[in-house]
Amino acid sequence: CKKERFDVKTESYSTPKYKIKNGQFFIINEDDKVALKVFGKHNMQNLNGAKTLLARIGITDDQFYEAIGSFEGTQKRNNLLAKNDSVSVYEDFAHAPSKLKATVNALKELHPERKLTACFELHTFSSLNKAFLKHYKNTYNSPETAIVFVNKKNLSQKDLPEISQEEIRKNFHRDDILVIDDAEELSSLLSKKSWNNEDLIFMSSGNFDGLNIKTLAQTIIR
């Protein structure tokens, strides 16, 4: 940016100090801790970037910290769908390899004592392109149970060839990935699973072929 335009200003920022206690993130403001509704290291970095930018238009640190505690995050970004004492169900947009990795790592950081089952739908044109799959290498290592959902209708609509289970496991660099291409099969698998001290997250820029994940989340917590 500096190279192309003299009027572009750059500001650097880093990961701020934060703590996690009883499943909640706190950002550190000098000697005070501000309780947050968002979580994950990447969101802490986002907050610090926002604070840096807002300072340029006159928002003080005190004003920022006073307001940020009520920020609930953006739509489909680690949104909590349902929970009980031993399981929480989330949804997230997670449309790219870096977002997938950040999202699953955030949940493991939030509840390190719990296992994690993650369902990720390959949905965008690039994600369904075999040449792009290699970028998912080692992005899906955190969940104890990793599921990849592929809607064959999306492949057909985008005029892309089918992707085999072997290709998905090889490119993700994880041999135990469960590859599912039927929404009812996914729903049945998750409904029958024994949930105890384990979180679940759905990640997609699509809709898992029409699967009602909010209803499924309520079924799981019951």
XYZ file of C-alpha atoms in Angstrom, residues 3-213:
211
model
C 4.447 1.728 -2.411
C 1.403 2.466 -4.541
C -0.104 5.497 -2.766
C 1.543 8.150 -0.630
C -1.701 8.837 1.291
C -2.159 5.278 2.591
C -1.309 4.903 6.267
C -0.298 1.573 7.787
C -0.715 0.484 11.380
C 0.653 -2.705 12.845
C -1.042 -4.636 15.631
C -0.471 -7.889 17.459
C -2.264 -10.412 19.630
C -3.310 -8.616 22.819
C -2.990 -10.074 26.294
C -5.988 -12.202 27.190
C -7.048 -14.915 29.611
C -9.599 -17.717 29.583
C -11.542 -18.622 32.696
C -14.530 -20.950 33.034
C -15.157 -20.996 29.287
C -14.977 -17.216 28.814
C -12.371 -14.975 27.215
C -11.120 -11.830 28.955
C -9.030 -9.168 27.214
C -6.501 -7.473 29.488
C -6.607 -3.685 29.824
C -3.634 -2.791 32.030
C -4.663 -4.255 35.415
C -8.304 -4.871 34.462
C -9.946 -7.791 32.675
C -12.824 -7.117 30.287
C -15.238 -10.044 29.870
C -16.025 -10.815 26.227
C -18.823 -12.574 24.367
C -16.516 -13.598 21.512
C -13.678 -16.099 21.813
C -10.624 -17.450 20.030
C -7.140 -16.085 19.433
C -8.103 -14.828 15.965
C -10.948 -12.784 17.467
C -8.572 -11.289 20.041
C -6.370 -10.197 17.128
C -9.423 -8.784 15.329
C -10.366 -6.773 18.416
C -6.882 -5.329 18.690
C -6.931 -4.405 15.007
C -10.276 -2.680 15.489
C -8.993 -0.780 18.526
C -5.949 0.378 16.549
C -8.119 1.610 13.690
C -10.659 3.320 15.959
C -7.891 5.212 17.729
C -7.222 7.028 14.459
C -10.730 8.496 14.483
C -10.658 9.563 18.099
C -12.048 6.575 20.020
C -10.111 6.262 23.271
C -8.988 2.970 24.784
C -11.401 3.493 27.688
C -14.311 3.958 25.278
C -13.282 0.865 23.363
C -13.034 -1.372 26.423
C -16.333 -0.043 27.788
C -18.121 -1.007 24.566
C -16.407 -4.205 23.484
C -17.836 -6.382 26.250
C -21.286 -6.227 24.681
C -20.094 -7.129 21.165
C -21.630 -10.490 20.252
C -19.684 -11.063 17.058
C -20.861 -11.214 13.472
C -23.456 -13.560 12.031
C -22.342 -17.174 11.608
C -19.004 -16.576 13.313
C -18.754 -19.040 16.191
C -22.432 -18.519 16.973
C -23.767 -20.626 19.822
C -26.863 -22.557 18.703
C -27.618 -24.544 21.847
C -25.931 -25.845 24.971
C -26.333 -27.780 28.190
C -23.860 -28.575 30.955
C -21.800 -30.995 28.877
C -22.162 -29.999 25.214
C -22.309 -26.781 23.210
C -23.262 -26.583 19.523
C -21.938 -23.802 17.287
C -22.072 -22.685 13.674
C -19.489 -20.758 11.700
C -19.007 -19.507 8.143
C -15.461 -20.950 7.832
C -15.197 -20.606 4.058
C -11.407 -20.865 3.670
C -8.557 -23.052 5.004
C -7.245 -20.376 7.375
C -10.759 -19.766 8.747
C -11.340 -23.478 9.266
C -8.146 -23.835 11.264
C -8.791 -20.706 13.338
C -12.356 -21.767 14.155
C -11.613 -25.278 15.392
C -8.577 -24.049 17.330
C -10.712 -21.369 18.999
C -13.175 -23.952 20.307
C -10.386 -26.152 21.630
C -8.957 -23.113 23.382
C -12.351 -22.185 24.821
C -13.074 -25.665 26.201
C -9.741 -27.509 26.392
C -11.233 -30.136 28.672
C -13.834 -31.158 26.094
C -13.588 -33.213 22.954
C -14.663 -31.620 19.682
C -16.658 -32.969 16.763
C -16.467 -30.719 13.706
C -18.537 -30.819 10.504
C -17.105 -28.871 7.582
C -18.883 -28.554 4.243
C -16.823 -28.125 1.107
C -19.072 -25.595 -0.582
C -17.342 -22.775 -2.444
C -16.114 -23.226 -6.018
C -12.479 -23.147 -4.909
C -13.024 -25.598 -2.046
C -14.654 -28.092 -4.404
C -11.806 -27.750 -6.891
C -9.344 -30.624 -6.573
C -6.417 -28.330 -7.336
C -7.292 -26.179 -4.323
C -7.752 -28.988 -1.779
C -4.033 -29.109 -0.967
C -4.418 -25.802 0.893
C -6.413 -27.631 3.585
C -3.380 -29.650 4.677
C -3.124 -29.742 8.489
C -5.960 -27.238 8.982
C -8.331 -29.835 10.472
C -6.138 -31.501 13.070
C -7.688 -30.132 16.268
C -11.070 -31.949 16.395
C -11.151 -35.449 17.828
C -13.814 -36.254 15.241
C -13.476 -34.511 11.870
C -16.291 -34.724 9.307
C -16.224 -33.364 5.764
C -19.573 -32.980 4.014
C -19.741 -32.865 0.214
C -23.009 -32.111 -1.557
C -22.784 -33.825 -4.941
C -25.408 -31.451 -6.333
C -22.999 -28.568 -5.777
C -20.331 -30.361 -7.771
C -22.774 -30.913 -10.601
C -24.012 -27.315 -10.574
C -20.455 -26.000 -10.663
C -19.544 -28.514 -13.395
C -16.777 -30.020 -11.278
C -15.723 -33.683 -11.098
C -16.540 -35.749 -8.023
C -13.984 -35.848 -5.226
C -13.189 -39.209 -3.686
C -12.901 -39.841 0.045
C -9.277 -40.784 -0.471
C -8.539 -37.445 -2.142
C -10.112 -35.535 0.740
C -8.210 -37.478 3.406
C -4.940 -37.164 1.517
C -5.237 -33.415 0.954
C -6.364 -32.684 4.506
C -3.507 -34.941 5.634
C -5.795 -36.835 7.993
C -6.684 -40.488 7.422
C -9.567 -40.700 9.912
C -11.772 -37.986 8.373
C -15.385 -39.074 7.947
C -16.584 -38.083 4.468
C -20.389 -37.824 4.133
C -22.447 -36.761 1.113
C -25.979 -37.227 2.463
C -27.637 -34.794 4.882
C -29.890 -37.447 6.433
C -26.891 -39.673 7.079
C -25.103 -36.793 8.791
C -28.166 -35.972 10.888
C -28.612 -39.608 11.921
C -24.949 -39.980 12.835
C -24.943 -36.910 15.059
C -28.353 -37.603 16.614
C -27.350 -41.116 17.689
C -23.932 -40.126 18.989
C -23.416 -40.135 22.748
C -22.639 -36.535 23.722
C -20.796 -36.134 26.978
C -18.273 -33.380 27.615
C -17.955 -32.757 23.882
C -18.670 -29.762 21.659
C -19.984 -29.736 18.088
C -19.510 -27.159 15.357
C -21.002 -26.868 11.872
C -18.886 -24.893 9.404
C -20.080 -23.911 5.946
C -20.875 -21.031 3.636
C -23.731 -23.249 2.422
C -26.447 -25.150 4.294
C -25.449 -28.823 4.372
C -27.980 -29.580 1.636
C -30.863 -28.073 3.605
C -30.068 -29.701 6.956
C -31.782 -27.807 9.775
C -28.833 -27.557 12.132
